[in-house]
XYZ file of C-alpha atoms in Angstrom:
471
model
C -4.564 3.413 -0.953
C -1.909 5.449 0.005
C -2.377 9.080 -2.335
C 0.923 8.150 -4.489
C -0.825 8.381 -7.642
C 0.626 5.998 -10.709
C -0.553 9.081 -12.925
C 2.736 10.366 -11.044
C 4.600 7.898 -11.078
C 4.648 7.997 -15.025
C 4.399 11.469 -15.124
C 6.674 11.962 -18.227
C 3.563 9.866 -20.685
C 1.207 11.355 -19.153
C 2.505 15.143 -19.884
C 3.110 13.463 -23.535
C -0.449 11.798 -23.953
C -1.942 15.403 -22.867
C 0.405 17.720 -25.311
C -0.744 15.003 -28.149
C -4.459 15.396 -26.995
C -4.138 19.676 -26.997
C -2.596 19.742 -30.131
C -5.288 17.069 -31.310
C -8.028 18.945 -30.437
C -6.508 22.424 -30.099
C -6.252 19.517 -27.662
C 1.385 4.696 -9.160
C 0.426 -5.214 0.838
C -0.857 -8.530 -0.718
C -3.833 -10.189 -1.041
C -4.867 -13.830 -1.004
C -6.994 -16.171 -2.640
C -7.525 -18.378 0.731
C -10.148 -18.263 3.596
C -14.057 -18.770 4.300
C -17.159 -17.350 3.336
C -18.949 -14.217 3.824
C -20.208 -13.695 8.034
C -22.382 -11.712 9.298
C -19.874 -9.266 11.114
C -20.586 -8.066 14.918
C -18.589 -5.995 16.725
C -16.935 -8.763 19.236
C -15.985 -10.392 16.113
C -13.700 -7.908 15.041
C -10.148 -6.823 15.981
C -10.086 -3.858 18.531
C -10.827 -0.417 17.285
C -7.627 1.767 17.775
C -7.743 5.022 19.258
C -7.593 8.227 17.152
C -4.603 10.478 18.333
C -5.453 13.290 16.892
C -8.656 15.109 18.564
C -8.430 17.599 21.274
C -11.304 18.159 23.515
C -10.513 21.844 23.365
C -11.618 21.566 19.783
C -15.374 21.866 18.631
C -17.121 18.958 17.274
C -16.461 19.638 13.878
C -13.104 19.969 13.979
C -12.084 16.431 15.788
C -14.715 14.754 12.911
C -12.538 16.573 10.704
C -9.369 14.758 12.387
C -11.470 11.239 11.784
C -11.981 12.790 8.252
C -7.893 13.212 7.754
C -7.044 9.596 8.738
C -9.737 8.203 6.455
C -7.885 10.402 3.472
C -4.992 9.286 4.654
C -3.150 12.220 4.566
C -0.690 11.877 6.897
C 0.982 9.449 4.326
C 2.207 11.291 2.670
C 2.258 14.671 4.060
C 3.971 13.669 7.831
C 2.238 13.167 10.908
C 2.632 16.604 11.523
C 1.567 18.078 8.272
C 4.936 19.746 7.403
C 5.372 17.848 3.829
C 8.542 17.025 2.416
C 7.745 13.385 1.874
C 9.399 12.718 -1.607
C 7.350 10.787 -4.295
C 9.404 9.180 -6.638
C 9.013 9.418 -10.601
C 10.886 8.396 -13.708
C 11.672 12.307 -14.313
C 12.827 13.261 -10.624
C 10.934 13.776 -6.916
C 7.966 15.023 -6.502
C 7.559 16.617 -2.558
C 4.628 17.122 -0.139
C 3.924 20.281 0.524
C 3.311 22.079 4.045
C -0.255 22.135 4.682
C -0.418 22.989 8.288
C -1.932 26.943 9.258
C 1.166 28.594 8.851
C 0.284 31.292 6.402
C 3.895 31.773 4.683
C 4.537 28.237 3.939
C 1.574 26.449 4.596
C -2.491 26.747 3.957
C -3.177 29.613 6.635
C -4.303 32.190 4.154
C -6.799 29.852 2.748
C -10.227 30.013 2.470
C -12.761 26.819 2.564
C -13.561 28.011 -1.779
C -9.790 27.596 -2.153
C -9.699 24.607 0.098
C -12.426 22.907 -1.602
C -10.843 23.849 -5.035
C -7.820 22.205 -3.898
C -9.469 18.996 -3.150
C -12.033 18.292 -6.302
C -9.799 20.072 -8.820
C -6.614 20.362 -7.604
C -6.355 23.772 -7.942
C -4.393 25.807 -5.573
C -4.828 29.635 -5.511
C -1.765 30.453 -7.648
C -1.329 27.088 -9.505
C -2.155 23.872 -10.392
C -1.348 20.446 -8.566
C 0.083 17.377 -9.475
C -2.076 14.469 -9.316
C 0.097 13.138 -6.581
C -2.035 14.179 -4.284
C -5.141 12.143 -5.173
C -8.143 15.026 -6.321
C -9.247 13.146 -8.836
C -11.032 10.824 -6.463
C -11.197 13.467 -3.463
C -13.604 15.290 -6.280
C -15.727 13.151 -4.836
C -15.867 13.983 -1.603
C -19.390 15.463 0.650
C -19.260 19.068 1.586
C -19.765 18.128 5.161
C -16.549 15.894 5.109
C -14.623 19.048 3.205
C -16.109 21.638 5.783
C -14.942 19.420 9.019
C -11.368 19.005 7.067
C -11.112 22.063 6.777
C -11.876 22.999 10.429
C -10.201 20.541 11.464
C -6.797 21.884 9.602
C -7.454 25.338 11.156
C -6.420 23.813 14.576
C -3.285 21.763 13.930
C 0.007 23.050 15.253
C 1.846 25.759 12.953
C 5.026 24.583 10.944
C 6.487 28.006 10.055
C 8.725 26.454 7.826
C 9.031 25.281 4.173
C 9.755 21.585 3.408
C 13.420 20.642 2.949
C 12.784 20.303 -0.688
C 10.248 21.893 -3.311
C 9.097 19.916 -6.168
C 11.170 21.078 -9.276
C 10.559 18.879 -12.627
C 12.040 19.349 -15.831
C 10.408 21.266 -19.166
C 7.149 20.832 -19.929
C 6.805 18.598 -16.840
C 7.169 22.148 -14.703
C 4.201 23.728 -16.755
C 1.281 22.565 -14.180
C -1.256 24.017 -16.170
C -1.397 21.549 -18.556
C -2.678 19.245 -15.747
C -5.927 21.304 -16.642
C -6.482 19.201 -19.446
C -5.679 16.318 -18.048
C -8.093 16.896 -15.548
C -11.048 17.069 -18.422
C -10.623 13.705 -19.139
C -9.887 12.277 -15.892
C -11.626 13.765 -13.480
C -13.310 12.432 -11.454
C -11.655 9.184 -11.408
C -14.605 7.036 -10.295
C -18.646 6.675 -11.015
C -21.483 5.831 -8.447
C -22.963 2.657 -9.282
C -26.733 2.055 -8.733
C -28.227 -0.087 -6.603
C -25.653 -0.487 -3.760
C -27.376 -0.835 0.137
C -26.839 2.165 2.064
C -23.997 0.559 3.665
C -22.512 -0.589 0.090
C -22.980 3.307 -0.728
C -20.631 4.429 2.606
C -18.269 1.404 1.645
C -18.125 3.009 -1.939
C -17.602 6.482 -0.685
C -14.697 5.111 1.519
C -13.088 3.267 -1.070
C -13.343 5.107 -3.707
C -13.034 9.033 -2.364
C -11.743 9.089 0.719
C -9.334 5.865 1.121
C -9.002 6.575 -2.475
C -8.300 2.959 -3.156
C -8.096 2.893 -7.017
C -5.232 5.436 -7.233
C -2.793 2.048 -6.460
C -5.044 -0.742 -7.381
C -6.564 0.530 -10.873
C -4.310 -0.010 -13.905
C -3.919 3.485 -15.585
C -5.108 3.784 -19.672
C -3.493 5.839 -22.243
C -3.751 9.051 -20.456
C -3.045 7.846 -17.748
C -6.182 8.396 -15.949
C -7.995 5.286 -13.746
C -8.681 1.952 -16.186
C -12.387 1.587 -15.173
C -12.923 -1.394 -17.111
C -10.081 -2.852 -14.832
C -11.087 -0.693 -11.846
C -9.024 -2.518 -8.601
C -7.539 -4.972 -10.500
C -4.022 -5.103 -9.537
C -1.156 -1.874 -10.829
C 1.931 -1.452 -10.494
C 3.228 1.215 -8.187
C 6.870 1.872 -7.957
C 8.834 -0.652 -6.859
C 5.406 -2.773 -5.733
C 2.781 -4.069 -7.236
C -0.779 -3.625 -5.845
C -2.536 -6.463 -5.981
C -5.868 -7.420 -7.390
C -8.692 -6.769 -4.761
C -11.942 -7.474 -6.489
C -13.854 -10.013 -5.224
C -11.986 -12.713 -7.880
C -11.865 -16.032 -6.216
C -8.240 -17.253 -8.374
C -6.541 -13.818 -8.844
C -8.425 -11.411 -6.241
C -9.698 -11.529 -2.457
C -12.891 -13.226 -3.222
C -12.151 -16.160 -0.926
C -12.020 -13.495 1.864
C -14.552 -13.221 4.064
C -15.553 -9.631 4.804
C -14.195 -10.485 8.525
C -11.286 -11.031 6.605
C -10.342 -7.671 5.083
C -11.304 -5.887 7.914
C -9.069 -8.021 9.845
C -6.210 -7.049 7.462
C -7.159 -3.395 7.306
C -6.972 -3.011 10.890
C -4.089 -4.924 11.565
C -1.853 -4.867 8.259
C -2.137 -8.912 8.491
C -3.619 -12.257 7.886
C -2.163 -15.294 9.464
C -1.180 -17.211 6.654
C -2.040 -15.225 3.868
C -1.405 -11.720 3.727
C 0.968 -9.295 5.579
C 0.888 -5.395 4.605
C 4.157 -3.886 3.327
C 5.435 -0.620 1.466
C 2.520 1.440 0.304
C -0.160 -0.887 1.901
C 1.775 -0.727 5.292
C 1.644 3.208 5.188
C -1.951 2.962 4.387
C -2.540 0.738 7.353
C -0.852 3.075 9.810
C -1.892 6.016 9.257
C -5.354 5.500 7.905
C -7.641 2.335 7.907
C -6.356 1.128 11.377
C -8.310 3.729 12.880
C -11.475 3.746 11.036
C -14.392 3.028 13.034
C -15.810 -0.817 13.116
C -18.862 0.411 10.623
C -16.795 1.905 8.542
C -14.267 -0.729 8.310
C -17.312 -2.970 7.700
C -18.644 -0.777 5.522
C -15.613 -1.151 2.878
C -15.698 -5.010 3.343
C -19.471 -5.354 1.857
C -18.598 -2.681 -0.823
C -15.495 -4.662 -2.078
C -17.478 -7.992 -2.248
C -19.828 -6.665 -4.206
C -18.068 -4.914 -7.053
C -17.073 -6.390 -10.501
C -15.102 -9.282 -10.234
C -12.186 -9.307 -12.458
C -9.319 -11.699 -13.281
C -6.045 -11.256 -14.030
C -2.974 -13.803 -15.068
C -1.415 -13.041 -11.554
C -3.357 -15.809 -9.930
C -2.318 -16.995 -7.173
C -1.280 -21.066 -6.651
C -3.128 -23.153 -4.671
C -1.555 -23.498 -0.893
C -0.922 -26.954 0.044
C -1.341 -26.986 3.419
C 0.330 -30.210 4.453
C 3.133 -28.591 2.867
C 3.556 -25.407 4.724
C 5.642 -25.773 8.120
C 4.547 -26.018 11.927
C 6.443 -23.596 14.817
C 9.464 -25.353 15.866
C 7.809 -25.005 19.362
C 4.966 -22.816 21.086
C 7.450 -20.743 22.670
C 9.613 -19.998 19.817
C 7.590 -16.764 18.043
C 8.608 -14.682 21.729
C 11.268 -16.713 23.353
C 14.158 -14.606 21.614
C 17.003 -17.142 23.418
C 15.190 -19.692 21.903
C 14.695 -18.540 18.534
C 18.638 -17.741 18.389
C 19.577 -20.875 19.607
C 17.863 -22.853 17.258
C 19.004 -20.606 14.444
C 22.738 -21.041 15.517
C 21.771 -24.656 15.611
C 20.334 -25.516 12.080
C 22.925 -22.781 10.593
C 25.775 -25.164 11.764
C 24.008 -28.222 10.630
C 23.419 -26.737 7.479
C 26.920 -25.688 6.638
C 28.189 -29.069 7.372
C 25.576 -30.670 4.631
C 26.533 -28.303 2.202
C 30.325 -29.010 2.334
C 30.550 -32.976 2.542
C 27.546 -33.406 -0.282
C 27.955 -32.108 -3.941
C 24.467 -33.159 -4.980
C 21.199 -31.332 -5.695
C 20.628 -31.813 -1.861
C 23.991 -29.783 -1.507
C 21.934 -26.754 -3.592
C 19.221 -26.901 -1.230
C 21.537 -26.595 1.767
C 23.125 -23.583 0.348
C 19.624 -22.138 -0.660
C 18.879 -22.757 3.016
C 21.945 -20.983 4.327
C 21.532 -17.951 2.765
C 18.305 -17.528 3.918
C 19.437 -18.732 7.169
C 22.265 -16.141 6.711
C 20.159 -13.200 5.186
C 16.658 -13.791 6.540
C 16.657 -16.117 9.404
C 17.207 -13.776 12.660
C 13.766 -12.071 12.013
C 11.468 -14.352 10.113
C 12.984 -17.298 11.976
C 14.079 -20.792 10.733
C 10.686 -21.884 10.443
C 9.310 -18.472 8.995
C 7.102 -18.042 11.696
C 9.560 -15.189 13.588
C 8.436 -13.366 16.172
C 5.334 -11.309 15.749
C 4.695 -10.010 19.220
C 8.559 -8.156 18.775
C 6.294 -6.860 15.014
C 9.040 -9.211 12.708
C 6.646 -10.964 10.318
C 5.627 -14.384 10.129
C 5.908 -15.298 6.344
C 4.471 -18.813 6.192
C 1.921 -19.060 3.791
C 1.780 -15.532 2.516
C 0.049 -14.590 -0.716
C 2.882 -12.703 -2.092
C 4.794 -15.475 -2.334
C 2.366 -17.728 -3.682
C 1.683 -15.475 -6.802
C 2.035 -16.972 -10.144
C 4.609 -13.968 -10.894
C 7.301 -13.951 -7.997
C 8.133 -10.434 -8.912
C 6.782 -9.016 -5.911
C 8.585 -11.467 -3.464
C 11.495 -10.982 -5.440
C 10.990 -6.951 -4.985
C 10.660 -7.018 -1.410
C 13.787 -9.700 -1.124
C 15.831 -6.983 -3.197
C 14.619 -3.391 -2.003
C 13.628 -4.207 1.243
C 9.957 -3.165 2.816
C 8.260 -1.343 6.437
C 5.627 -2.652 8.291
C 1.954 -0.767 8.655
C 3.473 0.479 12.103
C 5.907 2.677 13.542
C 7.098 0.388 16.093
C 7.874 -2.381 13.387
C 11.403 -2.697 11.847
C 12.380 -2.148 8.205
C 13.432 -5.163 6.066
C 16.662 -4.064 4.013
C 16.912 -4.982 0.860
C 19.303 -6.816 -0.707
C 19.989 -5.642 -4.066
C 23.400 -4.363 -3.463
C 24.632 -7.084 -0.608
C 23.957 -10.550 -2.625
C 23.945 -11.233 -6.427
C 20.873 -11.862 -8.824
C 21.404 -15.496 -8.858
C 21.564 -15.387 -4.686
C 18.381 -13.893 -4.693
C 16.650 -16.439 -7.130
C 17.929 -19.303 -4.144
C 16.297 -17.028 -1.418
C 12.890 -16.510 -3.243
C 12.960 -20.194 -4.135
C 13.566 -21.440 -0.396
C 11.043 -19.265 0.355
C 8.314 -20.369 -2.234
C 8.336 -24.190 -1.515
C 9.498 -24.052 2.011
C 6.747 -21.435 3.096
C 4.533 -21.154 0.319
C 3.796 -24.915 -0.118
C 4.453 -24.541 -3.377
C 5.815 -28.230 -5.100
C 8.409 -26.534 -6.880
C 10.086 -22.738 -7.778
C 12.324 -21.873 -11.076
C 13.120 -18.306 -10.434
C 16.103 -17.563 -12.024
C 18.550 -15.157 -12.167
C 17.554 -13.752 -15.513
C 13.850 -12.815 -13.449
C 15.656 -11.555 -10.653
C 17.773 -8.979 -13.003
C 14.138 -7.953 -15.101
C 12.709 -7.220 -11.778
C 15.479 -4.775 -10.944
C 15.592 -3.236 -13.899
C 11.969 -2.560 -14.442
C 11.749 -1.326 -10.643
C 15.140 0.879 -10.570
């Protein structure tokens, strides 16, 4: 969701797939399998609708549906809260930075016009060059010319930055030569079709998801050119040092056990008890975006997403054995922060005593135990239910570490991840502090203790092909 397009980050093929088509032709979260049915949503049903921060009843009308217009294109994400850019978007072949887009007519958008504004946004064209595809036009083509106009007004009334980013985007030769995005553009824009069909409200859910939320830009696998799959459309990509997951309405391998309820519920709040808990790209999308959109809206994107093509993938997730998965040590232990570091203190003790009188397999366990104890234990708690009101995330029964493929538990365990707000602390990761085969224990422990699973054989080896292919 978040506009950190996987044309970008494999930038380098996709320069080399366009030079070979020119001279042809003159030629870059979590979801879970779990849950109930569809419901018929109401509006006490769902999860309070948050605030939007940024209208100003000194603007018109237009303007502050322009600012509801902003979080649904989830701008902010990657271009700062306050618009001044900056943000760097990682590729194989260097950065790629955010640029200012406030007013401010020497560094930022001031001295547009709503032509060059709307040029910007279905064709990624500014004024005196071309963009990069990191900022997402090839689904914004899509967008109304109501939703551009109140954008656009809305932009006119943000506070000034009179001040270029920290850093400018500078790639290497040909990378630098942004015109040939212009043929890259031919074939891939726009990145999405209208299907036929759809309910009005399936129609809003498609606009949201596919233009403005932009969904596909993560969750669509990318083809030769590195333009959207659409046989595969939101089927599960990888994106940097993630992997976004599959999200069509597949009951093994997607969210098709979740109710619409369900992933309105998780795009509101960045979780699911039990199942899902946003992180990394997801998490950004959350907080700056889909938290805030409206309860239709949110609703909207929930019927649209249970409707579309089902798809599977060999990422399916394992069945959760409930009977497996732990109970709180106590109901006070999520908030009671004495308690919670008591008990850990406790059980770390305990533990270090079975691993050094017993040299048998339960000795391995006791060690897998006390480095998550060690590494993991003060925030997502002994049990792995932590403390949630304190925003530390319960981890019991999460998708992502259910998954067929561990590689995303094994990514987060080794490069860390944010949660969808603010206020939440940042997991480190652990790539540099504990050794492959250290990690393998950790994402083991985790996996049977908290995913239910019977058993987990991650191994070093996986842990060191994970880091690789994400470094």
């Amino acid at each position: 969701m978040k506009p950190l397009s996987m044309m970008i980050s494999t930038l380098a093929l996709s320069v080399l797939s366009v030079l070979s088509l020119l001279s042809i032709a003159s030629n870059v979260a979590i979801a879970d399998g779990t849950g109930i049915g569809n419901s018929n949503l109401t509006q006490s049903s769902l999860p309070p609708s948050i605030s939007l921060p940024n209208v100003s009843p000194i603007n018109n009308n237009l303007a502050n549906y322009g600012a509801y217009i902003a979080r649904t294109a989830d701008c902010m994400a990657c271009h700062r809260e306050d618009y001044s850019g900056g943000v760097p978007i990682e590729t194989p072949i260097g950065n790629i930075y955010s640029t200012n887009i406030t007013p401010s007519t020497q560094y930022g958008i001031g001295d547009y016009t709503e032509a060059d504004f709307t040029k910007a946004l279905r064709k990624g064209r500014a004024p005196n060059h071309q963009l990069y595809p990191a900022m997402p036009y090839p689904s914004y083509h899509g967008m109304t010319d109501d939703d551009i106009s109140a954008l656009f007004a809305y932009f006119q009334t943000v506070p000034v930055v009179d001040k270029p980013p920290e850093k400018t985007t500078q790639l290497p030769f040909p990378l630098n030569i942004r015109s040939l995005m212009l043929a890259w553009n031919v074939i891939n824009v726009p990145s999405t079709k209208n299907r036929t069909g759809l309910t009005p409200t399936q129609q809003r859910g498609e606009y949201l998801v596919n233009n403005l939320e932009h969904c596909g830009t993560c969750h669509t696998p990318r083809n030769l050119t590195q333009g959207l799959d659409q046989d595969r459309y939101l089927s599960g990509a990888p994106l940097g040092k993630w992997f976004a997951p599959n999200i069509t309405p597949d009951n093994d391998t997607g969210i098709g056990r979740w109710s619409e309820r369900d992933i309105v519920t998780y795009l509101r709040t960045g979780k699911l008890d039990k199942r899902a808990y946003a992180g990394g790209p997801m998490a950004e999308a959350v907080g700056h975006s889909t938290r805030y959109l409206t309860d239709e809206d949110l609703s909207a994107m929930a019927n649209y997403l249970k409707v579309i093509p089902a798809i599977k993938t060999d990422d399916y997730l394992l069945p959760v054995n409930v009977a497996r998965l732990p109970n709180p040590i106590s109901s006070s232990i999520t908030y009671d922060l004495l308690e919670q570091k008591d008990y850990l203190a406790q059980v770390k003790t305990n533990t270090s005593k079975t691993s050094s009188s017993d040299s048998s397999k339960s000795s391995a366990e006791s060690s897998s135990k006390a480095l998550y104890l060690a590494h993991c234990g003060s925030c997502h708690g002994v049990d792995g239910y932590a403390q949630p009101d304190a925003r530390y995330a319960a981890i019991v029964g999460l998708s992502s570490i259910r998954r067929a493929k561990p590689d995303a538990l094994i990514g987060v365990i080794a490069f860390g991840a944010k949660g969808a707000f603010n206020t939440a602390p940042k997991m480190p990761g652990f790539e540099k502090d504990l050794s492959p085969a250290q990690i393998a224990s950790i994402t083991n422990y985790v996996r049977v203790n908290f995913g239910g699973l019977p058993s987990s054989e991650v191994s070093a080896a996986d842990v060191k092909r994970v880091i690789k292919e994400k470094s």
